[in-house]
Short mmCIF file of C-alpha atoms and ligand atoms in Angstrom, two decimals:
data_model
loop_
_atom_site.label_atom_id
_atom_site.label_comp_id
_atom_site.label_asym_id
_atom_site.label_seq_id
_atom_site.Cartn_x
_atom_site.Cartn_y
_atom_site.Cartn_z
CA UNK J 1 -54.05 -24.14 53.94
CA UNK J 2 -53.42 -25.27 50.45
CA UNK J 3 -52.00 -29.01 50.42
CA UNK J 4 -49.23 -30.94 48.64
CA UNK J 5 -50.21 -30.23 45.45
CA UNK J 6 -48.11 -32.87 43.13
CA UNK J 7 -47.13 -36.06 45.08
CA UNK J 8 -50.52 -37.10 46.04
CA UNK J 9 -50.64 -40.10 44.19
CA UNK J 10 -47.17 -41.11 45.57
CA UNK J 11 -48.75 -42.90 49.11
CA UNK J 12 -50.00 -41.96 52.44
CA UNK J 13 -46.59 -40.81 53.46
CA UNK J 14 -46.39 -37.82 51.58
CA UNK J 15 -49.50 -36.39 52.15
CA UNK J 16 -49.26 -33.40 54.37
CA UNK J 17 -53.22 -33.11 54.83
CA UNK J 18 -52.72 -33.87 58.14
CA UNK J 19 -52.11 -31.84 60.64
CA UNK J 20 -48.52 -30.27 60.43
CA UNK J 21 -45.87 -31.60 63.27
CA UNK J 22 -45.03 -28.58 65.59
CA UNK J 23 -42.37 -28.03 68.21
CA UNK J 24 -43.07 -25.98 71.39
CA UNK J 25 -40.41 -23.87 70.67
CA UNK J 26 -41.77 -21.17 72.66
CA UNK J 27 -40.33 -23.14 75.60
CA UNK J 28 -36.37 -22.76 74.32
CA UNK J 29 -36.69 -18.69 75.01
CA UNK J 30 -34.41 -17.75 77.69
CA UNK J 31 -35.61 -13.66 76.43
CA UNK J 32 -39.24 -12.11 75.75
CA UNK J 33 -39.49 -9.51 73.17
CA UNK J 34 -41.67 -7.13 74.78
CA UNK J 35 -42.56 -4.16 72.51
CA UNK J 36 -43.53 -0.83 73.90
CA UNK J 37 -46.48 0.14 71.91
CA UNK J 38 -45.79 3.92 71.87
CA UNK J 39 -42.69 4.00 70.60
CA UNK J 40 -44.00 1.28 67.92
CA UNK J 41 -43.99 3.20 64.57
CA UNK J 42 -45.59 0.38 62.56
CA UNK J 43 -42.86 -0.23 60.27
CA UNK J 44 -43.14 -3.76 60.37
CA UNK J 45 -39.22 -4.40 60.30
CA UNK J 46 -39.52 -6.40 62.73
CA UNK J 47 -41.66 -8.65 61.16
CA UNK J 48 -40.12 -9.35 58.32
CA UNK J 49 -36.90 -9.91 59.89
CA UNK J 50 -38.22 -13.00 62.27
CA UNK J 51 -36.67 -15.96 61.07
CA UNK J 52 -40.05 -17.61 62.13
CA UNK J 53 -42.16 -15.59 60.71
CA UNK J 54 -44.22 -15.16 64.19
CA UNK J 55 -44.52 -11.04 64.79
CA UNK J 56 -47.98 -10.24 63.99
CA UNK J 57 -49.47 -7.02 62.85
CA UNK J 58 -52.12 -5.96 65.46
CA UNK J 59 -54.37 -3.89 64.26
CA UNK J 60 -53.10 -0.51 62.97
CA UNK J 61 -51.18 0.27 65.70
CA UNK J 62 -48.41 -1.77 66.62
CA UNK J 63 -46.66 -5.36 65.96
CA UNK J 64 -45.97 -8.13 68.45
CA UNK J 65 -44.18 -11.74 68.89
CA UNK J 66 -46.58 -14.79 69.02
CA UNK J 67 -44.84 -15.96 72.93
CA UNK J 68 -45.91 -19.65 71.61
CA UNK J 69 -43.37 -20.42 69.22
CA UNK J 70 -40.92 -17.15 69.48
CA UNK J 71 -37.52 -18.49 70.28
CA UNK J 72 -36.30 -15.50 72.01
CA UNK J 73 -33.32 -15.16 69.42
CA UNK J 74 -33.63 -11.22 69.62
CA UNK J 75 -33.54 -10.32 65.93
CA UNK J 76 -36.62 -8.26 65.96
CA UNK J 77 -35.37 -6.05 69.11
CA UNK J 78 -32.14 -5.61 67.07
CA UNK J 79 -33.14 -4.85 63.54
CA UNK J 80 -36.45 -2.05 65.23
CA UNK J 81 -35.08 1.35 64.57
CA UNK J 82 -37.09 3.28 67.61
CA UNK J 83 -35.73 0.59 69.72
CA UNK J 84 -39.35 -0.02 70.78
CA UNK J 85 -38.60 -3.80 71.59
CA UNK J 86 -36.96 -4.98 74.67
CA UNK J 87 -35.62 -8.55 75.82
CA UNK J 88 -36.84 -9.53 79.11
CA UNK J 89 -35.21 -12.47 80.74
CA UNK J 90 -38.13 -15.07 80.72
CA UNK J 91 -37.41 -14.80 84.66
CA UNK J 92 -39.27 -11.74 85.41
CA UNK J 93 -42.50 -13.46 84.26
CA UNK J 94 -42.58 -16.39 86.62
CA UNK E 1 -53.21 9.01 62.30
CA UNK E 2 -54.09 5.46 61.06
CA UNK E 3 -53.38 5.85 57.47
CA UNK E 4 -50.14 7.92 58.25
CA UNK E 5 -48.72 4.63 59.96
CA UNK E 6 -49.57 2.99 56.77
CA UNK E 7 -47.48 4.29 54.96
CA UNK E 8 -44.60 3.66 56.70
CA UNK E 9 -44.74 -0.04 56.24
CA UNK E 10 -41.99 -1.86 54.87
CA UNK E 11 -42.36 -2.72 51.02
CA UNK E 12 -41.26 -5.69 51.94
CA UNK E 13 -44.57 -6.58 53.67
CA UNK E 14 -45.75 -6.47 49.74
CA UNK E 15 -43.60 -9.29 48.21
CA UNK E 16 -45.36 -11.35 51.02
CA UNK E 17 -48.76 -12.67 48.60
CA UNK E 18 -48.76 -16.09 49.79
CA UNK E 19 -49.60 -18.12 53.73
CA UNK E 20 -46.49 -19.12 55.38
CA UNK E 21 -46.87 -23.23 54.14
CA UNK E 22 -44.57 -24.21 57.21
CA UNK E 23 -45.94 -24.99 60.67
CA UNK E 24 -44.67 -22.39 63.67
CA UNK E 25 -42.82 -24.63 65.84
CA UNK E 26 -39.79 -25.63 63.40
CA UNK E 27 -36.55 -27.07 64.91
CA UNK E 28 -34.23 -24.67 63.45
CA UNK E 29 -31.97 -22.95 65.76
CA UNK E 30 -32.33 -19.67 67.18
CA UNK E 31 -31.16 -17.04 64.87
CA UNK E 32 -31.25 -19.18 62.12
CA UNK E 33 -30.88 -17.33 58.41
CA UNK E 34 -31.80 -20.43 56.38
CA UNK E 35 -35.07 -21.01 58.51
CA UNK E 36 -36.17 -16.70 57.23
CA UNK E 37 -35.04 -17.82 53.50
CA UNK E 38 -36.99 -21.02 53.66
CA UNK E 39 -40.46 -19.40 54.73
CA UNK E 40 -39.49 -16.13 52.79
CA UNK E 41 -39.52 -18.19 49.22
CA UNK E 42 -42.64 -20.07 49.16
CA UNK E 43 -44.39 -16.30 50.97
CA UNK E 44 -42.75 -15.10 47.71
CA UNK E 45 -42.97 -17.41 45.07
CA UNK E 46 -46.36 -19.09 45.56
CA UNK E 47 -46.88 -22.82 48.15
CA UNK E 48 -47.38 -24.26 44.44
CA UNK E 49 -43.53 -24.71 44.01
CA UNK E 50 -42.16 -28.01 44.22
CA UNK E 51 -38.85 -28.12 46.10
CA UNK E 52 -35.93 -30.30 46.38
CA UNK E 53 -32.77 -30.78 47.90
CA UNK E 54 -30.08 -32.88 49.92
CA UNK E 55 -29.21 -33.90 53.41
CA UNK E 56 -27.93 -30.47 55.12
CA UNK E 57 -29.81 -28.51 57.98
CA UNK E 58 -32.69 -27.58 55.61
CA UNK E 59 -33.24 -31.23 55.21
CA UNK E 60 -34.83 -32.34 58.58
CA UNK E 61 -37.43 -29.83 58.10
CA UNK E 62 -38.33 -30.13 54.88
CA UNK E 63 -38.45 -33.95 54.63
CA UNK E 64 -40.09 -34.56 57.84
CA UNK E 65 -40.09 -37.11 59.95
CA UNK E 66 -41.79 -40.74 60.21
CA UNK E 67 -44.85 -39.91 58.31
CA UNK E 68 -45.55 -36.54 59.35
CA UNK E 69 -44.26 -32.87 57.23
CA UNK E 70 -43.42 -29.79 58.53
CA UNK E 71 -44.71 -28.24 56.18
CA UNK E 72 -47.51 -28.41 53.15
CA UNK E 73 -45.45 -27.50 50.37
CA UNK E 74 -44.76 -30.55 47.59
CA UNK E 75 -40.39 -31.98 48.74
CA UNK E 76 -38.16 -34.51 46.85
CA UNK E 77 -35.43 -35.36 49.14
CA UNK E 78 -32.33 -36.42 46.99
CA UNK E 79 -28.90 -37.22 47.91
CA UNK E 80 -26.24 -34.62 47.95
CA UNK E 81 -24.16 -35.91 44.87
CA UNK E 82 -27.65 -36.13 42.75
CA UNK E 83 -29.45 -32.71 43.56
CA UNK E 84 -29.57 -31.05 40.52
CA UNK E 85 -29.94 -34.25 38.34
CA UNK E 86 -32.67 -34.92 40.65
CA UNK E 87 -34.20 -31.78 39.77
CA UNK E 88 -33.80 -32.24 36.11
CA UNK E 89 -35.47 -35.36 35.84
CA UNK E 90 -38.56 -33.75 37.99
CA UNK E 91 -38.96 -30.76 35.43
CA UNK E 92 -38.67 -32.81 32.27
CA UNK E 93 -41.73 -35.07 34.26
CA UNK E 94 -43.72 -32.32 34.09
CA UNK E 95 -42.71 -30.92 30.65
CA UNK E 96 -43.83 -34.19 29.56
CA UNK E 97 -47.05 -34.44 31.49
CA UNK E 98 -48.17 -30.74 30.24
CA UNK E 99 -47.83 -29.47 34.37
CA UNK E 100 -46.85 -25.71 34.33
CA UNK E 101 -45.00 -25.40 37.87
CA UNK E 102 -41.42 -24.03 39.26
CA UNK E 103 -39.11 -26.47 40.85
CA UNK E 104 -36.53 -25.43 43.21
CA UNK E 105 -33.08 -26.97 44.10
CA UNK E 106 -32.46 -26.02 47.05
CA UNK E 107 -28.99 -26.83 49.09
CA UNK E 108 -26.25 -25.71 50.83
CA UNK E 109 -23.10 -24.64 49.80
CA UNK E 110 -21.76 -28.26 50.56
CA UNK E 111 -23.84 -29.30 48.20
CA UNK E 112 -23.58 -26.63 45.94
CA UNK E 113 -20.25 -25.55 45.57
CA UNK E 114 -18.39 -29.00 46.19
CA UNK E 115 -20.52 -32.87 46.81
CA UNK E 116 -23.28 -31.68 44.32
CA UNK E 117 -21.32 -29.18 41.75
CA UNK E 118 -20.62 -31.96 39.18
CA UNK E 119 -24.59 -32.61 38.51
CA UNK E 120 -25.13 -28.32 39.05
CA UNK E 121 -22.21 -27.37 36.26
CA UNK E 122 -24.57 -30.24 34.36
CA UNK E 123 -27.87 -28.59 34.05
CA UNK E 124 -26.58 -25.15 33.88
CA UNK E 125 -24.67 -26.36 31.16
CA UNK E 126 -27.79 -27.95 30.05
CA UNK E 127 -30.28 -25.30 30.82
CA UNK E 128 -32.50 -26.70 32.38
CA UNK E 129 -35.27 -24.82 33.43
CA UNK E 130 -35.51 -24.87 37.16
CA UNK E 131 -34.54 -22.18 39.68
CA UNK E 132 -31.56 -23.44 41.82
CA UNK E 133 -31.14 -21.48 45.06
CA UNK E 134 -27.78 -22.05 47.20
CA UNK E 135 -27.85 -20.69 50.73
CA UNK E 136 -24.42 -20.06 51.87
CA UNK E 137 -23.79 -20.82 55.66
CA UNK E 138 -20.36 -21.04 54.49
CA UNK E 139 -19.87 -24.74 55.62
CA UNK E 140 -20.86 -28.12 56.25
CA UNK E 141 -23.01 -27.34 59.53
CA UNK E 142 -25.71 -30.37 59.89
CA UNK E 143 -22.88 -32.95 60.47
CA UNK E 144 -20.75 -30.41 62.40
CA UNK E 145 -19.35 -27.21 61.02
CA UNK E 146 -16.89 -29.08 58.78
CA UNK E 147 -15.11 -26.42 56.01
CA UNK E 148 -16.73 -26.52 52.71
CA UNK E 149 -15.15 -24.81 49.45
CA UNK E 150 -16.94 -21.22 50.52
CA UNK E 151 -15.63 -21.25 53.96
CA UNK E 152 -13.70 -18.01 54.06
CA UNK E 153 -9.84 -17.13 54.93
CA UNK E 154 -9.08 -17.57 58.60
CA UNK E 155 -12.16 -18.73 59.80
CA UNK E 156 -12.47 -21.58 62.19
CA UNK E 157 -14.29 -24.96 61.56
CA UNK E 158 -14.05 -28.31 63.06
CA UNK E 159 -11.92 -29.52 60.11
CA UNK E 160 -9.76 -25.65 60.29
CA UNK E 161 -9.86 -25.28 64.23
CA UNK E 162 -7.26 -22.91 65.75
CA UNK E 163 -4.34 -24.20 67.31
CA UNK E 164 -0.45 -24.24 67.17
CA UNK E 165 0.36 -25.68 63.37
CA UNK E 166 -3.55 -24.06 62.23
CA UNK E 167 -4.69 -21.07 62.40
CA UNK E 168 -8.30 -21.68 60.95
CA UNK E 169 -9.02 -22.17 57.31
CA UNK E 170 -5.83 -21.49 55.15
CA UNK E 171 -7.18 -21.33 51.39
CA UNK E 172 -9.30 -18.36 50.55
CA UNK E 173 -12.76 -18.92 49.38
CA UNK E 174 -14.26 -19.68 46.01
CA UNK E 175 -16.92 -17.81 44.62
CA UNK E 176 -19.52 -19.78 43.51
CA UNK E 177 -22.36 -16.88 42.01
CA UNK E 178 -19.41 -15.91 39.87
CA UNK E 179 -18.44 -18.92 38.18
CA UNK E 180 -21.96 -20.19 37.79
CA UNK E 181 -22.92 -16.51 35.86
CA UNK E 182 -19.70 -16.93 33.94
CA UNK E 183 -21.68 -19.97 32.62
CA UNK E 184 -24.17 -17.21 30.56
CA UNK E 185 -27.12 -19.25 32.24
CA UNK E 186 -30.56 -17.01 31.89
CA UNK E 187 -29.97 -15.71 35.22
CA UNK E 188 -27.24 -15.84 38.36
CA UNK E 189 -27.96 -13.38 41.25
CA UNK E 190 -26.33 -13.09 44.67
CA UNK E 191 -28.64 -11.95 47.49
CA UNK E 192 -28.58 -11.77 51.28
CA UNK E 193 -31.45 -11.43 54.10
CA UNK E 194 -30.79 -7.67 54.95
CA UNK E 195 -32.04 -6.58 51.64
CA UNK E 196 -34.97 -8.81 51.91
CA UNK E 197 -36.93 -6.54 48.96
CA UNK E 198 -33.67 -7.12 46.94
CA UNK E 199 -33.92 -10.89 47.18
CA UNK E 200 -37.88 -11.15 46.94
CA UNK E 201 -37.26 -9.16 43.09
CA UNK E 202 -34.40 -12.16 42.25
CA UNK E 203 -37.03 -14.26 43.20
CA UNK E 204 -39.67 -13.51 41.04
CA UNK E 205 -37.09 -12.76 38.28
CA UNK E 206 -36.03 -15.92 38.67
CA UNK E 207 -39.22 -17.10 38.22
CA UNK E 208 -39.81 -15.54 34.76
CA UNK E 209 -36.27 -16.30 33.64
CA UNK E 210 -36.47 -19.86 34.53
CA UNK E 211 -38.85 -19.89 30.98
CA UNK E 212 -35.69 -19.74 29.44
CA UNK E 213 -33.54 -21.94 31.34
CA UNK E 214 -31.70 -22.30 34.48
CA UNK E 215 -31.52 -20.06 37.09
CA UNK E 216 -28.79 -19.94 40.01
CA UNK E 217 -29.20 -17.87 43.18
CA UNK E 218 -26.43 -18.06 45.46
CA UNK E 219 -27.98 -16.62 49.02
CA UNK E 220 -25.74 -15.61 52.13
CA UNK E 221 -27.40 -16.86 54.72
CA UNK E 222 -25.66 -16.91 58.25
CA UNK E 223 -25.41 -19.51 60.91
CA UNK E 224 -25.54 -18.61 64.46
CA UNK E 225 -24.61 -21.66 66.10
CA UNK E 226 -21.61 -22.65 63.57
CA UNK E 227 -20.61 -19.23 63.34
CA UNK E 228 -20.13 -18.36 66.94
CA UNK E 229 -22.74 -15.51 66.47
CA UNK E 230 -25.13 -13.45 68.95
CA UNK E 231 -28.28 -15.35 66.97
CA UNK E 232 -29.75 -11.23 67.58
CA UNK E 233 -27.23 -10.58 65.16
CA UNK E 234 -27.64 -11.86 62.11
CA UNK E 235 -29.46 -9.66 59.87
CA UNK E 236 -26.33 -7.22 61.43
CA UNK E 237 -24.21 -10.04 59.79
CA UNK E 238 -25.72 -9.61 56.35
CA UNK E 239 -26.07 -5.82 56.29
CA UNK E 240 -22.28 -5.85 57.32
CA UNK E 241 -21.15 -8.23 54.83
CA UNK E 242 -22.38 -6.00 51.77
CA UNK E 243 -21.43 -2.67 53.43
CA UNK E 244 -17.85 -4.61 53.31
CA UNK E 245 -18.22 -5.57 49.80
CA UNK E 246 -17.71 -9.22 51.56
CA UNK E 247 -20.97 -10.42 49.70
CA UNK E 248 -21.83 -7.93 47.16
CA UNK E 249 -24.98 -7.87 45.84
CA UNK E 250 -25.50 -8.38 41.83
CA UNK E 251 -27.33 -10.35 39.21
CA UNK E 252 -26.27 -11.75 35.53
CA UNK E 253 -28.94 -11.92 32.92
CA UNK E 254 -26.94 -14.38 30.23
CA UNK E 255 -24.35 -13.72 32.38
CA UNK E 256 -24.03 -10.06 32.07
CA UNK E 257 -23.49 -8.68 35.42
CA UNK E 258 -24.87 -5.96 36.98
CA UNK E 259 -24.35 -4.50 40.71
CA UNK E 260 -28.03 -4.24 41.99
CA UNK E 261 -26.16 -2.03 45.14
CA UNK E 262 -23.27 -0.55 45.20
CA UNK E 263 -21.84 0.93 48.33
CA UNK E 264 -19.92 4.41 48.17
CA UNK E 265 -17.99 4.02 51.05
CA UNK E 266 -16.92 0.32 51.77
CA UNK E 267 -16.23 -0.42 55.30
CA UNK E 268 -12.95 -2.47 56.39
CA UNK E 269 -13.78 -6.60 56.53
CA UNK E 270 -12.71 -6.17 60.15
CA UNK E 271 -15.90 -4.30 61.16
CA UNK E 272 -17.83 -7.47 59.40
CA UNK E 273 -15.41 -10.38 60.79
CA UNK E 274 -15.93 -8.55 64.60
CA UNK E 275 -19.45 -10.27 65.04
CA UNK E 276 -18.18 -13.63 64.72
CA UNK E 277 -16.26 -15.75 66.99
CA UNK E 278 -14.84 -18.11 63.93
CA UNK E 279 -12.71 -15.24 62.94
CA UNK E 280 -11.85 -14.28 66.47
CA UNK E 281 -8.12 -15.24 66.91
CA UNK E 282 -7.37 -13.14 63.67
CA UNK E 283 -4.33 -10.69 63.78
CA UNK E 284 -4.78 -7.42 61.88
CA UNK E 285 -2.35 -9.29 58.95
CA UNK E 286 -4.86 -12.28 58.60
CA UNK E 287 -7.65 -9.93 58.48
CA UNK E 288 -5.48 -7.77 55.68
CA UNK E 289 -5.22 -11.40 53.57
CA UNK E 290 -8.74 -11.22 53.82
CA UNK E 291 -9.34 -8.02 52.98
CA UNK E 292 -7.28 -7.71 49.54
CA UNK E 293 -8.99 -10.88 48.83
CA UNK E 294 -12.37 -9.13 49.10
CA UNK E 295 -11.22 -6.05 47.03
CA UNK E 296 -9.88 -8.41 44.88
CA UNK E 297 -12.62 -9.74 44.41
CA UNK E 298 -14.81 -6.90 44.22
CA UNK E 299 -12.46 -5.43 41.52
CA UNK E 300 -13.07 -8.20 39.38
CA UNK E 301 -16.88 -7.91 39.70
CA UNK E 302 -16.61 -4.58 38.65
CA UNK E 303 -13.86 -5.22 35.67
CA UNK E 304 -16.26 -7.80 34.53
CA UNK E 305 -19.41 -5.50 34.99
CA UNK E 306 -17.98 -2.67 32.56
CA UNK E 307 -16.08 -5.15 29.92
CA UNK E 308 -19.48 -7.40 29.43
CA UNK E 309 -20.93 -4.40 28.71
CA UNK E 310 -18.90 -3.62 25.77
CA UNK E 311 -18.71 -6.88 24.51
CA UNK E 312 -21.37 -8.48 21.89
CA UNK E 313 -22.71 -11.50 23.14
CA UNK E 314 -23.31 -14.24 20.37
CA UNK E 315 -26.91 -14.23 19.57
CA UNK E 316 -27.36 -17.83 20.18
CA UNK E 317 -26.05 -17.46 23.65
CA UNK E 318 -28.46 -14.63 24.23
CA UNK E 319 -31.67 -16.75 23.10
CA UNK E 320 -30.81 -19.82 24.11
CA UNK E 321 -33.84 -21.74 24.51
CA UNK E 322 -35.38 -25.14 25.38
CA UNK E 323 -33.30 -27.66 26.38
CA UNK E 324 -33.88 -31.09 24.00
C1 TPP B 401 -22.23 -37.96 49.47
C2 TPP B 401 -22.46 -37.58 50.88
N1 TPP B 401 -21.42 -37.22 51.64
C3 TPP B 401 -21.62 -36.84 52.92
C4 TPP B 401 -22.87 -36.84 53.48
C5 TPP B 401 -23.07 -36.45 54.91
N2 TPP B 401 -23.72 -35.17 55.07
C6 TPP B 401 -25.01 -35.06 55.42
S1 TPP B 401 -25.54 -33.51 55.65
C7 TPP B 401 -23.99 -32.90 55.27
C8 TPP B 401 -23.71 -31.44 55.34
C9 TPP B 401 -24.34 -30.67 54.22
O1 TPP B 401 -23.77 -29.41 54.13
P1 TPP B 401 -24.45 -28.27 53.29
O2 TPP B 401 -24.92 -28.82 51.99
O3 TPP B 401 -23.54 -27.10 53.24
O4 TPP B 401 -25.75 -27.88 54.12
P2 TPP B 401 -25.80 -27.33 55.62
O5 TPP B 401 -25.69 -28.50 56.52
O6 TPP B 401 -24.71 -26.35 55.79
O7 TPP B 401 -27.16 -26.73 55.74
C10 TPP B 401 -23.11 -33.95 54.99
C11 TPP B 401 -21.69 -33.77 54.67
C12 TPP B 401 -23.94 -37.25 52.65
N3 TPP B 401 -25.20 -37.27 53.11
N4 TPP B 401 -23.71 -37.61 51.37
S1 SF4 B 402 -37.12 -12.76 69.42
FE1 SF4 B 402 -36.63 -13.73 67.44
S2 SF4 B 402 -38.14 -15.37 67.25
FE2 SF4 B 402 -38.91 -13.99 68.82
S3 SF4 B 402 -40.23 -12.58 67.72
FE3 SF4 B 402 -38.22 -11.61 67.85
S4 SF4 B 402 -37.21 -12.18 65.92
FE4 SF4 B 402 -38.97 -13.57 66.17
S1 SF4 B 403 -39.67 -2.65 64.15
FE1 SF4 B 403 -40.15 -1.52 66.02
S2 SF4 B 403 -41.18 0.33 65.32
FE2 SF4 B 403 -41.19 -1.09 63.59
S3 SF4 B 403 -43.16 -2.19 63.81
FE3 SF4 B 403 -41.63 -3.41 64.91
S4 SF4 B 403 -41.75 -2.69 67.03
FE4 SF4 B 403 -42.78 -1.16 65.76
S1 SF4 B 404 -26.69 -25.19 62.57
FE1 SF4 B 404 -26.75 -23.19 61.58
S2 SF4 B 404 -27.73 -23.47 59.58
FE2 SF4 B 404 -28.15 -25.30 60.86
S3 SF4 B 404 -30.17 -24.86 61.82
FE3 SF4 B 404 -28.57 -24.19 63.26
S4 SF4 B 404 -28.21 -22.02 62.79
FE4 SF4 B 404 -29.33 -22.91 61.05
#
């Protein structure tokens, strides 16, 4: 990934070389998205609608959450217009 | 079968050139509409911007904590009454140093429309060439959902709550894209995350116009958690709020305005202020005050629209250029 390009020079500090700080924000969802892949029309709506950026395209056929860092906010099951994402209470998977 | 699902992709997959420069795991909340507009701009723009801003929610994130970044992307962290005289003094740096690059102010409407609008009124009077980006949570929401100057009519904060003297936020709101175009800057445009394709062409117009000055974006960007909002709902929010005409969408090239969407049938600001529990104790008379408010201000937009039109602007206005 490309790096702080300007500030270099201002001090160890602001040099984002290393590796990036990350929350496990996966572990906030109370909801899954859980898309059904037939009914997936690979629009891609839903992916450009995640606030964090983390639906993926797989392959040529459909478009799901990374479970890692989705927060379970429901955005992408909301905004899909063959209502081909469900939330699942986080419950059913234990 | 494979290429016929190709072309149904969203356009909007297009504006998306650039990597994502933030890291997955951000501590914004659910929902959030700043955290989309943050990784939408540098996707958009480039990860070669340099950014900065004031304390506000977007501030944690993109100042980073103890010595370690959230993101990769190059952040000057500035107070709130300084922001865009921070900004100024980082372009005219790299004027002087021969470094061809876009900086970007980027704050809140606390910021923006009242701690910070002395210094912003400055460069735009200025023109200084830097892209200034407002996202409009319509409040003060990192120290508490305090009422800003953009908070709408009715609308409950922790400085308008609801009780027996107040009934939420008494003053209407001011409209800060319209007095910042009305400043003939190169370019003012209003934009909102339903019409993502909308606000990735401001973007890069922005870009290009910034050549010739400053450039003022003024983004509604909804907030869940101060908003009393299902976070699921708030690219609802946006799409509601310019089917209402409560956030139309335009943009002002030397301040000429132009609607980039016009609805045909406007809905009723009811239908928008539904989603939100902040507006939930209004009766059908505080929604009308809000309502002529909106047409009122819509009809404006649209007298303004049609009379710039007609007018001759002075050509020094129109080609203003470097700023000394
Ligand atoms: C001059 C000054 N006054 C007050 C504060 C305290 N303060 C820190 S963040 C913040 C809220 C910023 O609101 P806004 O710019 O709208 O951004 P948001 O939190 O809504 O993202 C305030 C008031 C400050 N840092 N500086
Ligand atoms: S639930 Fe929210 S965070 Fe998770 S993938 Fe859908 S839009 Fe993204
Ligand atoms: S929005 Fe729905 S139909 Fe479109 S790609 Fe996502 S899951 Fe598939
Ligand atoms: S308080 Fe509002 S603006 Fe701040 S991170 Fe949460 S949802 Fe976003």
């Amino acid at each position: 990934m490309s790096s702080n390009h300007y500030f270099k020079h201002e001090g160890p500090w602001s040099d984002a070389g290393d590796p990036l700080m990350c929350t496990d924000t996966g572990d906030w969802r109370t909801r899954r998205p859980v898309v059904d892949k037939d009914k997936c029309i690979f629009c891609g709506f839903c992916a450009i609608y995640c606030p964090i950026q983390v639906v993926e395209m797989k392959g040529d056929t459909h478009f799901e959450a990374d479970l890692d860092f989705c927060k379970g906010c429901g955005i992408c099951a909301k905004e899909c217009p063959k209502g081909a994402i469900t939330m699942i209470s986080e419950g059913e998977f234990v | 079968m494979a290429e016929k699902k190709q072309g149904r992709l969203t356009k909007v997959l297009d504006y998306l050139k650039h990597d994502d420069p933030f890291s997955k795991g951000v501590a914004f909340c659910p929902g959030c509409g700043l955290e989309l507009l943050l990784r939408f701009i540098p996707r958009v723009l480039g990860n070669d911007i340099v950014i900065t801003g004031t304390p506000s929610c977007s501030a944690p994130v993109l100042l980073g904590q103890n010595n370690q970044s959230w993101h990769t992307l190059s952040y000057f962290g500035t107070l709130m009454t300084g922001a865009a005289a921070n900004a100024t003094g980082l372009v005219r740096y790299y004027r002087k140093a021969g470094i061809d690059n876009t900086v970007v102010c980027f704050n809140g409407d606390g910021t923006a429309n009242d701690i910070g609008f002395g210094n912003l009124s400055g460069a735009a009077e200025r023109n200084e060439p830097f892209i200034y980006i407002c996202y409009d949570n319509e409040g003060y929401m990192n120290t508490g959902i305090q009422k800003s100057g953009t908070t709408p009519y009715g609308a409950t904060t922790t400085t308008t709550p609801y009780g027996s003297v107040h009934k939420g936020k008494n003053l209407r709101r001011m409209n800060l894209g319209l007095k910042m175009a009305m400043n003939k800057i190169p370019y003012t445009a209003t934009a909102t995350l339903s019409d993502l394709d909308d606000l990735a062409k401001k973007l890069l117009k922005a870009k290009e116009a910034k050549e010739r000055g400053f450039c003022f974006l003024h983004v509604f960007a909804p907030c869940p958690t101060g908003w009393g909002a299902d976070p699921a709902d708030t690219i609802e929010i946006c799409r509601r709020a310019v089917k209402t005409n409560y956030f139309p969408l335009w943009e002002a090239e030397n301040g000429r305005i132009r609607m980039t969407k016009t609805v045909k049938k406007p809905k009723s600001v009811g239908t928008y202020t539904e989603l939100m529990k902040k507006f939930n104790h209004m009766t059908e008379d505080d929604i009308k005050i809000l309502q002529d408010d909106v047409d009122y201000e819509y009809c404006l937009l649209g007298g303004l629209s049609v009379l710039e039109a007609e007018c001759q602007l002075p050509v020094s206005v129109k080609d203003q250029g470097e700023t000394s």
